[in-house]
Coordinates of C-alpha atoms and ligand atoms in Angstrom, one line a residue:
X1 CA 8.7 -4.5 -7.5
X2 CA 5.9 -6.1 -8.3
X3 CA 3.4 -6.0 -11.5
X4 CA 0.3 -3.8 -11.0
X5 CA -2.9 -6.0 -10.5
X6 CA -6.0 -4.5 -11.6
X7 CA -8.3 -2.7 -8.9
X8 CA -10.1 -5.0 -6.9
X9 CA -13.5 -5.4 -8.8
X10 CA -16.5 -7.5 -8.1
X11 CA -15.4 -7.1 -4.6
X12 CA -19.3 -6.1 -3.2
X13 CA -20.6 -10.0 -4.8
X14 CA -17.1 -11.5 -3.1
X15 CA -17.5 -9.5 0.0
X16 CA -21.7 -11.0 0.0
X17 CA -19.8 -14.4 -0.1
X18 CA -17.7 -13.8 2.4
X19 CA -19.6 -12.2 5.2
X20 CA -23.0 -13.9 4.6
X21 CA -24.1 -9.9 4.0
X22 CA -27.1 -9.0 1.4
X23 CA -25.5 -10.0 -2.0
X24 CA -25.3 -6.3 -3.5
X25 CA -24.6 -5.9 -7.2
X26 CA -20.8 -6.1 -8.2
X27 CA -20.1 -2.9 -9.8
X28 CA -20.3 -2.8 -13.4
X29 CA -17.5 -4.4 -14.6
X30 CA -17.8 -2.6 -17.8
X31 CA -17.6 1.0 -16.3
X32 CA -14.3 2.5 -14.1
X33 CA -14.0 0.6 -10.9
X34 CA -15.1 2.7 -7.5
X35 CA -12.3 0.7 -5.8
X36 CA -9.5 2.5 -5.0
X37 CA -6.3 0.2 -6.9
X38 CA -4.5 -1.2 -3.8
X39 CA -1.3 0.3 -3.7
X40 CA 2.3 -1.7 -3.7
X41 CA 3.9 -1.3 -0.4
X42 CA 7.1 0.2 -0.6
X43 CA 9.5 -2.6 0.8
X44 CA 11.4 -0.1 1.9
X45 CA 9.2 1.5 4.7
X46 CA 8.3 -2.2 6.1
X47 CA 12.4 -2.3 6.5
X48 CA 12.3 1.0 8.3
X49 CA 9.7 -0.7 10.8
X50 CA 11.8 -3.9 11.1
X51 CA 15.3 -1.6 11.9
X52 CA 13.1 0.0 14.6
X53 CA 12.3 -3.3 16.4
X54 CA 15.9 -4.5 15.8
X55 CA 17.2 -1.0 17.6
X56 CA 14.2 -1.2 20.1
X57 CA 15.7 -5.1 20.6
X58 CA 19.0 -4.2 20.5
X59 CA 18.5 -1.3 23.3
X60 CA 16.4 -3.4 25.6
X61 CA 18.3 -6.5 26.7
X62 CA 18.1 -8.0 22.9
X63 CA 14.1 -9.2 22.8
X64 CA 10.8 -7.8 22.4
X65 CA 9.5 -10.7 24.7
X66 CA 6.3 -10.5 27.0
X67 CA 6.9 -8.7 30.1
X68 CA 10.6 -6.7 29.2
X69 CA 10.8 -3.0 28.0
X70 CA 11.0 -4.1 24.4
X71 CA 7.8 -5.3 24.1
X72 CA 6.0 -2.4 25.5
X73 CA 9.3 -0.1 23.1
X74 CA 8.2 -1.9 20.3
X75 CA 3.6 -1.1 20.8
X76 CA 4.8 2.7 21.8
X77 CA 6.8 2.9 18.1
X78 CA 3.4 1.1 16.3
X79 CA 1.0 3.5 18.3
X80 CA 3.2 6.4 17.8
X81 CA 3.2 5.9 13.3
X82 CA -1.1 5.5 13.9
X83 CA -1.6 8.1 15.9
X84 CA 0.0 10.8 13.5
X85 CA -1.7 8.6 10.6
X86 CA -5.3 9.2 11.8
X87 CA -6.0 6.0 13.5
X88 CA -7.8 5.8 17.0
X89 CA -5.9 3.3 18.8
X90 CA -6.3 1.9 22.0
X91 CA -4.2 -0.1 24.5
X92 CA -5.7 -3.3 26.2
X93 CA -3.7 -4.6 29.0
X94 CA -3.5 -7.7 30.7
X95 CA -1.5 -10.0 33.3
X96 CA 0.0 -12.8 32.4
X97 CA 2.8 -14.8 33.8
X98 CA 2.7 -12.1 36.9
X99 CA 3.8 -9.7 34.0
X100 CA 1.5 -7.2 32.2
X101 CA 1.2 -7.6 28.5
X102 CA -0.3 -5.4 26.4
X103 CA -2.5 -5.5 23.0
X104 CA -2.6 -2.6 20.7
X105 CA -6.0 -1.9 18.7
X106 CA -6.1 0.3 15.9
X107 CA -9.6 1.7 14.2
X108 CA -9.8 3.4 10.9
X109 CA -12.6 5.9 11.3
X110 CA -15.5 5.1 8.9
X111 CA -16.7 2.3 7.1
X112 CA -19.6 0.5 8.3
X113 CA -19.3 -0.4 12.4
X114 CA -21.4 -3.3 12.0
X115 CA -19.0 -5.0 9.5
X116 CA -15.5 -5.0 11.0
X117 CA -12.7 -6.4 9.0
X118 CA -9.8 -7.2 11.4
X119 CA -6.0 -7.6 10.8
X120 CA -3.5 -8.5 12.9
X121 CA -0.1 -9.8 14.3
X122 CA 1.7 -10.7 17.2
X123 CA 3.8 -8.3 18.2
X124 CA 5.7 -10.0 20.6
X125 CA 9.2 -12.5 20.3
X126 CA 10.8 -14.5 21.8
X127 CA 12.9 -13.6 25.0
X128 CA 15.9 -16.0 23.2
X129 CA 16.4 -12.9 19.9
X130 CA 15.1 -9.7 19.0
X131 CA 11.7 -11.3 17.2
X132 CA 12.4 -9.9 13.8
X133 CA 10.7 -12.6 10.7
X134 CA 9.0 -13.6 13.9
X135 CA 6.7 -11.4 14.3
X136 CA 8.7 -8.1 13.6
X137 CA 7.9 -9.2 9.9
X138 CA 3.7 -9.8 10.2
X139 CA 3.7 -6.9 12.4
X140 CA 5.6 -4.1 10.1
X141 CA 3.6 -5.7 7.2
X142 CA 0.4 -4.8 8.4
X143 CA 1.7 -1.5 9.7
X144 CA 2.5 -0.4 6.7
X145 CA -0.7 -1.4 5.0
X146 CA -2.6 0.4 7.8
X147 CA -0.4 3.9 7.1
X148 CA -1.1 3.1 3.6
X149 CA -4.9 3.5 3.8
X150 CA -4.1 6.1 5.8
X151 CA -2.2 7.5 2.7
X152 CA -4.9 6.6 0.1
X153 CA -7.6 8.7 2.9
X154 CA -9.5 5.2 2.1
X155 CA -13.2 5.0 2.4
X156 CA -13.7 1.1 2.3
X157 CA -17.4 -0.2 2.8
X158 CA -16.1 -2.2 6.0
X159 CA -14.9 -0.7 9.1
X160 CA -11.0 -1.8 9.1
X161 CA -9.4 -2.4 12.4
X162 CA -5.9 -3.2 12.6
X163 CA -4.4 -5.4 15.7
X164 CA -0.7 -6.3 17.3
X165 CA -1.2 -8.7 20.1
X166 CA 0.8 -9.3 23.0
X167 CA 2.1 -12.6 24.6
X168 CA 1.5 -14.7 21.6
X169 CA 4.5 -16.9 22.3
X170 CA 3.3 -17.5 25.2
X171 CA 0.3 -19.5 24.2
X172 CA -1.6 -16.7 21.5
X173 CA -2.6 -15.0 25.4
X174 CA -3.3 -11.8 24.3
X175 CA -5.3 -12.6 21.0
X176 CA -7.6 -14.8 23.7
X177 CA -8.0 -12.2 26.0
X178 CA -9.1 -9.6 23.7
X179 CA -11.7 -12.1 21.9
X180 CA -12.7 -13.4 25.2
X181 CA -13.6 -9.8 26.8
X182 CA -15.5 -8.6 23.8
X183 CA -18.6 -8.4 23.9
X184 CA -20.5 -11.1 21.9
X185 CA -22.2 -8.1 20.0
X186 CA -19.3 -6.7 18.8
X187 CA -17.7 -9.9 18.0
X188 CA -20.5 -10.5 16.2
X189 CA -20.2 -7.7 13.7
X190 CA -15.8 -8.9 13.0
X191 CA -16.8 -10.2 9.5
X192 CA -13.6 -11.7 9.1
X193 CA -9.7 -11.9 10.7
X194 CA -6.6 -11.9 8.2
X195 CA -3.6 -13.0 10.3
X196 CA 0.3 -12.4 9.2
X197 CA 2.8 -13.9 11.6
X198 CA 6.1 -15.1 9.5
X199 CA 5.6 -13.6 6.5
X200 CA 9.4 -12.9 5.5
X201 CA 11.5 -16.0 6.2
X202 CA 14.9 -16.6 5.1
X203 CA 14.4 -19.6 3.2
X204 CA 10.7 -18.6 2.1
X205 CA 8.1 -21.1 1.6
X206 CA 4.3 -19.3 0.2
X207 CA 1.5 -20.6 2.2
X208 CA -2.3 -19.4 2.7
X209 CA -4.1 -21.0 5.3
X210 CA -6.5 -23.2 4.2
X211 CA -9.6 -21.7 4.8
X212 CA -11.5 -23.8 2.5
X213 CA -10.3 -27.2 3.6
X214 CA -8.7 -28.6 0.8
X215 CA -5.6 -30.2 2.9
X216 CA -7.9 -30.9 5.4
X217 CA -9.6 -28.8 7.8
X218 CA -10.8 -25.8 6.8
X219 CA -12.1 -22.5 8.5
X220 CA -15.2 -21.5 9.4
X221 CA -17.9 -20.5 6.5
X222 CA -16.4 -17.7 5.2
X223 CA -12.7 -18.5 5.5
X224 CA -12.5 -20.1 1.9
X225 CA -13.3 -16.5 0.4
X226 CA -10.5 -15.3 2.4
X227 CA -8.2 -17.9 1.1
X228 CA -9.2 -17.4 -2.3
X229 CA -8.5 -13.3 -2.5
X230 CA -4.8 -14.1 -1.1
X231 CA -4.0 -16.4 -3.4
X232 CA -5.2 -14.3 -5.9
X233 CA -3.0 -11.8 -5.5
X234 CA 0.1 -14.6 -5.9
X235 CA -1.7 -15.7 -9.1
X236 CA -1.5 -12.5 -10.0
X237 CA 2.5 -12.1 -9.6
X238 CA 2.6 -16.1 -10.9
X239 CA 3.8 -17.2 -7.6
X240 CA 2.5 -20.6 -6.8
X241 CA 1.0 -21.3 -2.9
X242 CA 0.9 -24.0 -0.8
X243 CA -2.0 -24.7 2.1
X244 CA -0.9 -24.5 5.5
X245 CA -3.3 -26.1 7.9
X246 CA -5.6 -23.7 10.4
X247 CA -3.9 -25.9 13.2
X248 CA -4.5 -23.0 15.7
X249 CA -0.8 -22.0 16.1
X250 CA -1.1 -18.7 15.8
X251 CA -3.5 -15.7 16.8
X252 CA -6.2 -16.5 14.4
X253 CA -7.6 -19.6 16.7
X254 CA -9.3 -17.7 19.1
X255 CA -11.0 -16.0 16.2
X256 CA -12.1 -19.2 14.6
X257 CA -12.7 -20.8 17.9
X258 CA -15.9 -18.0 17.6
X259 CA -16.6 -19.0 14.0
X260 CA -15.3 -16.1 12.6
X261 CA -14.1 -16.3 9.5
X262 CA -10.0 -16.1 9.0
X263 CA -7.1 -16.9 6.7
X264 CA -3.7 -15.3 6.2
X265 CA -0.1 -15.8 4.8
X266 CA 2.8 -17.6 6.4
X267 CA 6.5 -18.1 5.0
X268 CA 7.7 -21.0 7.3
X269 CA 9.3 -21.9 10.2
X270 CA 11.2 -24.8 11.7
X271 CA 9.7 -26.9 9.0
X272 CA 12.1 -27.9 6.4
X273 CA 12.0 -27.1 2.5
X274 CA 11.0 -30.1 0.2
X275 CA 12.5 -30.9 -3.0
X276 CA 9.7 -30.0 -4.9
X277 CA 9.5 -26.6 -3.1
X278 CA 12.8 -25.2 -3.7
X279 CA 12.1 -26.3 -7.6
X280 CA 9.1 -24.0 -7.1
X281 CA 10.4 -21.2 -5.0
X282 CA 14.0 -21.5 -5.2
X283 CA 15.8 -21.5 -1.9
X284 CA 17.3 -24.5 -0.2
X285 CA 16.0 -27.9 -0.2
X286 CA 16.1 -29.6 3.6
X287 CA 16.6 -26.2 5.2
X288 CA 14.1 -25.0 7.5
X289 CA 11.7 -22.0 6.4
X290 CA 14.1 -19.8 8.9
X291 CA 17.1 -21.6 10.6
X292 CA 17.2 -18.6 13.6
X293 CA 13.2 -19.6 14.2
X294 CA 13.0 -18.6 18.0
X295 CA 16.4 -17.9 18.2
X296 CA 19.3 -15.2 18.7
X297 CA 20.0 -15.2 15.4
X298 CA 16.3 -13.6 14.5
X299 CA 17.6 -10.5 13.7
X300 CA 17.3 -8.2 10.6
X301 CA 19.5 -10.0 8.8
X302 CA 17.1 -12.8 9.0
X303 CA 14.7 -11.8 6.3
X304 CA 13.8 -12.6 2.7
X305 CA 13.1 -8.7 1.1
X306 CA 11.7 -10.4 -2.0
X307 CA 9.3 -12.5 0.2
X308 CA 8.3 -9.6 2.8
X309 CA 7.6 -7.3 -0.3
X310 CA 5.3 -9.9 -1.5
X311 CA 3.6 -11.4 1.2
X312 CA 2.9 -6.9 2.2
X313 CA 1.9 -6.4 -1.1
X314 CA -0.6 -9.2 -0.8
X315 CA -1.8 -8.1 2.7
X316 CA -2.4 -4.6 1.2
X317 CA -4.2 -5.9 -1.7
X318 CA -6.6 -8.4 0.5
X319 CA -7.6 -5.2 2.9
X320 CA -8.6 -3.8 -0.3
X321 CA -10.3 -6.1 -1.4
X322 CA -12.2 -7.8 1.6
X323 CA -12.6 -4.2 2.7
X324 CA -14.8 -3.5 0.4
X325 CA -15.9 -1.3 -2.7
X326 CA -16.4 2.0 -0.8
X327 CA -12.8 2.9 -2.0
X328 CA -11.6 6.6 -2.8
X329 CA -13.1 7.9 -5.8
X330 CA -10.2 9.0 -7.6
X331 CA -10.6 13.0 -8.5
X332 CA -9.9 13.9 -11.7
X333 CA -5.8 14.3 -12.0
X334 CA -5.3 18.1 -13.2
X335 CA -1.6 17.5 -12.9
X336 CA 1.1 14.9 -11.6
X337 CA 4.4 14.9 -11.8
X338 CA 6.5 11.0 -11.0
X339 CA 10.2 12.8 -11.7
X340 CA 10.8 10.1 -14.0
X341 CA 11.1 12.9 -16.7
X342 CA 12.0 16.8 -16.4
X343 CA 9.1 18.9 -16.3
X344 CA 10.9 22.0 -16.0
X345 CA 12.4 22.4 -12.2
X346 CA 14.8 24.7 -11.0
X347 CA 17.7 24.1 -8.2
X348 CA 18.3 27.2 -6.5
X349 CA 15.8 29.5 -8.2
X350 CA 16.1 32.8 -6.0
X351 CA 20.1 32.5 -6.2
X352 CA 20.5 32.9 -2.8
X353 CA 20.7 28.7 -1.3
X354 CA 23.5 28.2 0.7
X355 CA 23.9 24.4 1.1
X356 CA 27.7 23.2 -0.1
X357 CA 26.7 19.2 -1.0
X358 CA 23.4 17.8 -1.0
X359 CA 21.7 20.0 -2.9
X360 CA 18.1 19.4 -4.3
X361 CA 18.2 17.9 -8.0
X362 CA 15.6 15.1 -9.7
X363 CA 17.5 12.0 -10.1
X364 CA 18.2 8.4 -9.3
X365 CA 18.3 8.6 -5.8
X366 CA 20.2 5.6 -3.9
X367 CA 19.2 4.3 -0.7
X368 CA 21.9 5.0 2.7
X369 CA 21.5 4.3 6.1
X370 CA 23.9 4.5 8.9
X371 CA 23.7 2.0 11.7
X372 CA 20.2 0.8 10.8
X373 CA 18.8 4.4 10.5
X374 CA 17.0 5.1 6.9
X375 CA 18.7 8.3 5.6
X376 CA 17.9 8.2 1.8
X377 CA 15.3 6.0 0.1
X378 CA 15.7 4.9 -3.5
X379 CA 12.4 6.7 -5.5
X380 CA 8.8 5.7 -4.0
X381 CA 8.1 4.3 -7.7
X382 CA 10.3 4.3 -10.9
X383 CA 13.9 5.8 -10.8
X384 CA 13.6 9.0 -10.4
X385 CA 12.7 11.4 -7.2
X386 CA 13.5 14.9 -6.1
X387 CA 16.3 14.1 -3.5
X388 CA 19.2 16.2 -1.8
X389 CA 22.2 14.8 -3.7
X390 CA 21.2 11.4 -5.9
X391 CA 24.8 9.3 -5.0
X392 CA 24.1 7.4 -2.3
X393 CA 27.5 5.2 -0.7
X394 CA 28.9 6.7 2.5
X395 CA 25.8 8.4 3.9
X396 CA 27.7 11.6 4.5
X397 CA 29.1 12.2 1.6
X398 CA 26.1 13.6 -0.3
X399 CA 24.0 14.4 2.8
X400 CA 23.0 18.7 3.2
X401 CA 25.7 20.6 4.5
X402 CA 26.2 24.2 5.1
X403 CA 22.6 25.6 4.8
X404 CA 19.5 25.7 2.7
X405 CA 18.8 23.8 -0.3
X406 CA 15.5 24.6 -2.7
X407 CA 14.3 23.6 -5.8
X408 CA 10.8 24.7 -7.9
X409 CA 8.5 23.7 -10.2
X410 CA 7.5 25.2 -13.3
X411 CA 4.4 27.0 -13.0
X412 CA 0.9 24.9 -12.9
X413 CA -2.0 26.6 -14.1
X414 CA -5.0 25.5 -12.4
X415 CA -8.2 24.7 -13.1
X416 CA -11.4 26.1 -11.1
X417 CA -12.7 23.5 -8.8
X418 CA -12.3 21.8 -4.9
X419 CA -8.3 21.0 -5.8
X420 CA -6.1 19.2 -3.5
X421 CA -2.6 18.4 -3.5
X422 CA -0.7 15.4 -2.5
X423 CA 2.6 14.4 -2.6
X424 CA 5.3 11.6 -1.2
X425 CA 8.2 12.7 1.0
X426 CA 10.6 11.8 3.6
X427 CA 12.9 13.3 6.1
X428 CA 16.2 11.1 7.4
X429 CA 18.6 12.4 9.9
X430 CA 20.5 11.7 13.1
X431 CA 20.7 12.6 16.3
X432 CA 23.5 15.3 15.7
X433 CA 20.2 17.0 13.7
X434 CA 18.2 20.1 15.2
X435 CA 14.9 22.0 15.1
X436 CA 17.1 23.9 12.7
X437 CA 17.1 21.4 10.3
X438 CA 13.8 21.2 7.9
X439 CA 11.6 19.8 4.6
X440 CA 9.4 22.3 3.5
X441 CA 6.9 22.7 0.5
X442 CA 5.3 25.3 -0.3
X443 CA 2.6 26.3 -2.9
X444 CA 3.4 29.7 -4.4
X445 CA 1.0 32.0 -6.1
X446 CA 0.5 35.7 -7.8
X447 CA -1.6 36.5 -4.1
X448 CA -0.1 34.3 -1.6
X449 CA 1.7 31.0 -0.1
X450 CA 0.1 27.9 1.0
X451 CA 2.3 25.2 3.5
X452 CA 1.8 22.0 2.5
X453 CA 4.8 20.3 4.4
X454 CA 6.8 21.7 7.5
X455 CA 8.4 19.2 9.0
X456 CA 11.5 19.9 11.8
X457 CA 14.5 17.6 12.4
X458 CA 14.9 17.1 16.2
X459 CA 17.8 15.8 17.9
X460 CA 17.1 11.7 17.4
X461 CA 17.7 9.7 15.1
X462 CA 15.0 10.0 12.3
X463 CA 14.7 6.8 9.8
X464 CA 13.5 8.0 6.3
X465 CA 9.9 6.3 5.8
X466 CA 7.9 7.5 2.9
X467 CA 4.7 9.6 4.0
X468 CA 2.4 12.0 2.1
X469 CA 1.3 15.0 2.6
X470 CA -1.7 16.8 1.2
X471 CA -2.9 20.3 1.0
X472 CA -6.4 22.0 -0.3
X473 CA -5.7 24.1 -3.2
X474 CA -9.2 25.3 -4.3
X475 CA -7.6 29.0 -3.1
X476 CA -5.3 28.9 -5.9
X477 CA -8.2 27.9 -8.9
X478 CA -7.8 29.4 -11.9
X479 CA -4.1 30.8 -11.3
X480 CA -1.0 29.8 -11.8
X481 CA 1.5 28.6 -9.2
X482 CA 4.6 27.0 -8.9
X483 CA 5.4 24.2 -6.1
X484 CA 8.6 25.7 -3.9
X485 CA 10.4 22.4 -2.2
X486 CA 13.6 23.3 0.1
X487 CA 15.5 21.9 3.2
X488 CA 18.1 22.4 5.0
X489 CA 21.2 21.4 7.2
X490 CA 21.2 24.9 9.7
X491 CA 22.6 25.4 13.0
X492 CA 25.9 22.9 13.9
X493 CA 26.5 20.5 11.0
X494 CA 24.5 17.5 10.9
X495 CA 23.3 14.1 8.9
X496 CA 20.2 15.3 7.2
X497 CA 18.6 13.9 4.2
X498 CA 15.3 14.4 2.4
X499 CA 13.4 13.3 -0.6
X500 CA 10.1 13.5 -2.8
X501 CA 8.1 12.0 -5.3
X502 CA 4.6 11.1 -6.6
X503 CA 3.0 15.1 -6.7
X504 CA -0.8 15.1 -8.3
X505 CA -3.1 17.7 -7.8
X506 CA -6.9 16.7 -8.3
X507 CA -10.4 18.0 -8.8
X508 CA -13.2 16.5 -7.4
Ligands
DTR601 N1 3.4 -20.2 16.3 C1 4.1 -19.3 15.5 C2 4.9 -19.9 14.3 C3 4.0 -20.8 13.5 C4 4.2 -22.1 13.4 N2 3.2 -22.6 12.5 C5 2.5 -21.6 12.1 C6 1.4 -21.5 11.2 C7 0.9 -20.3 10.9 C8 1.4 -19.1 11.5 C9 2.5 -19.2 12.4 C10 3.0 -20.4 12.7 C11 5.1 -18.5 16.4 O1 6.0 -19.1 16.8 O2 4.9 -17.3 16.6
CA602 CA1 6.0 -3.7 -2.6
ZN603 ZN1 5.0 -15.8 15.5
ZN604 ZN1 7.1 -17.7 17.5

């Protein structure tokens, strides 16, 4: 995990920089920042992406290539997560190779259309291995940081549009054909392109592209700014970075082929590790960046967690920044409540649950998964969580049987005001689960019940991502009320697994 960097400030003077826009004034850097604090991506939900390619790969002839069902399996999962995020996403198609490929565009709805900050990844691998550091790992990255805005409601200053671009292996086809078929006044107002493609190699090297020329040649104006806010993110965790030159081998050359400025993050490939690298990042010295680089053995197993979770963290922390300082303004917190101490819940508080194992207590939860499906996460932040039975080990062991699990807060008394709840959860199960199954949370108070969460197992397998839910409380100001959590494992027996964290309720 990594250490907390201070919201991105100053961002409106670095953002004038950047995009050539009227220099505005930085916000006071005495006074509380307006930008939201860019959050840490949890490691664990880029994994859950990266076990979906490998079982997308895995159940389609072993690639994601251009052209074979796992390509288009693996742009179906993607537009499936941002359609139930919020996102308006739309599918360009094209021919290549007497195949059609297929590039998926994601907007965030707001921000200001004329200034369009773009990130994106190539979705596609290889037809030789299932595509995982390369480009599973780019692609969940910036997945992840798009259903994290998502999370955060964000309100940047820039219009953020996500990307994951076909037939890159290829020849970077579908990142050409989208820039070439856009009209020149809308690639006009694309302010800037942050590309991730290898960004969790086994062997991990840290480069930024060098956008302001400094090994050589740089970007286009603009480009060194983006260089600059990555690498200050790796200052900020004391990781050192290496350039990597803009030699156009990978989807931002089209961009800068149109002057538009671009940088991004890279981990290595074939190249091998120096001396003087491994002495600065550990790993092997004379090893390549990633030994299975376009190759069978590009499989989940084929990834650095301690360089994915930074190089995410990073690509979170640039969209940010380079997004702008529109950010959320952050109600006032009226109540929160991280599990990392007991504030007064109660397992079973109407005596009448009837689960026999996994029932609902705060505590260290430990991750499971069964044959690459995400059952139980560890906690979103800290150690501790609301979970259905902490142990983790075999993943049925401590799963929900026999029934209905709940657990409830202590009451809240509210405040008046607009008040809005949030909180983290997650649902796991297989595909032995039912519509029977459920997570629920519930607001409960002296005139009434408010849903905040009810969310149905099916029979699929379900990997356990982290997601937040939010509910308007503003009914409930001025009483008290208690939050009612419960889930259960109904019908025919099943693998079902559930978990919360992070609850604050705010007044704006
Ligand atoms: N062309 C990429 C791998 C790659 C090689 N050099 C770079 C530099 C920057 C990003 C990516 C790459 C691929 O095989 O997808
Ligand atoms: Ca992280
Ligand atoms: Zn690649
Ligand atoms: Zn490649």
């Amino acid at each position: 995990m990594r250490r907390r960097i201070l919201a991105a400030t100053g961002a409106a003077a670095l953002l004038a920089g950047l995009l050539g826009a009227p220099a505005t004034a930085a916000p006071a850097t005495t006074g509380p920042s307006t930008v939201a604090a860019p959050p840490d991506i949890p490691l664990a939900n880029v994994k859950a992406h990266l076990n979906q390619f490998q079982t997308i790969a895995t159940n389609n002839g072993g690639n994601r290539a251009h052209g074979r069902p796992g390509y288009r399996a693996s742009l179906d999962y993607v537009k499936g997560r941002l359609d139930a995020a919020g996102y308006q996403t739309t599918i360009q198609s094209f021919t290549y190779n007497g195949a059609t490929g297929y590039n998926l565009i994601a907007d965030w709805p707001g921000g200001d259309a004329n200034q369009v900050l773009m990130t994106g990844a190539h979705l596609d691998g290889v037809a030789s291995g299932p595509g995982i550091n390369d480009n599973g790992s780019g692609s969940a990255a910036i997945l992840e940081t798009a259903l994290a805005v998502s999370r955060a409601a964000l309100k940047p200053t820039k219009h953020l549009r996500f990307a994951w671009w076909g037939a890159e292996e290829l020849g970077l086809i579908g990142s050409t054909y989208y820039v070439n078929n856009l009209p020149s006044t809308e690639l006009s107002k694309i302010k800037g392109y942050l590309n991730f493609d290898m960004v969790g190699s086994p062997n991990p090297g840290y480069f930024a592209y060098d956008g302001d020329g400094s090994s050589g040649s740089g970007g286009p104006a603009g480009s060194a700014q983006i260089e600059s806010t990555l690498r200050a993110y790796f200052t900020s965790i004391n990781v050192p970075v290496r350039d990597t030159a803009f030699d156009g081998r990978s989807d931002y050359g089209p961009f800068i082929r149109r002057g538009i400025p671009a940088g991004g993050l890279f981990t290595g490939a074939e190249g091998r590790k120096t001396t003087a690298e491994a002495q600065m990042w550990g790993g092997t010295a004379g090893q390549a960046y990633d030994r299975c680089y376009h190759s069978s053995c590009d499989t989940i197993s084929n990834i650095n967690d301690t360089a994915l979770d930074r190089n995410s963290d990073a690509i979170a922390y640039a969209v940010w920044t380079l997004g702008g300082e529109g950010g959320t303004p952050p109600g006032e917190t009226v109540y929160s409540d991280d599990f990392e101490t007991d504030k007064g819940w109660t397992a079973n508080p109407a005596g009448s649950d009837t689960a026999t194992s996994g029932r609902f207590e705060r505590g260290q939860a430990q991750a499971t998964t069964y044959s690459g499906t995400a059952l139980q996460l560890a906690p979103q932040g800290g150690t501790g969580s609301l979970v259905t039975g902490a142990a983790g080990g075999d993943p049925g062991a401590n799963d929900i049987d026999g029934g209905v699990t709940s657990i409830q807060s202590a009451p809240i008394t509210l405040p008046t005001g607009t008040l809005k709840l949030s909180i983290s959860w997650y649902l796991g199960h297989l595909n032995n689960a039912s519509s029977t199954d459920y997570l629920r949370v519930r607001v409960v108070g002296p005139n009434g019940t408010t849903t905040v969460l009810n969310q149905a197992g099916s029979a699929a397998n379900r990997s356990a991502s982290w997601q937040t839910a939010t509910a308007d409380l503003s009914s409930f100001a001025g009483q008290q009320v208690r939050v009612l959590v419960d889930a259960a494992d109904a019908g025919t027996g099943s693998l079902v697994e559930a978990g919360l964290d992070n609850l604050t309720i705010t007044r704006s």
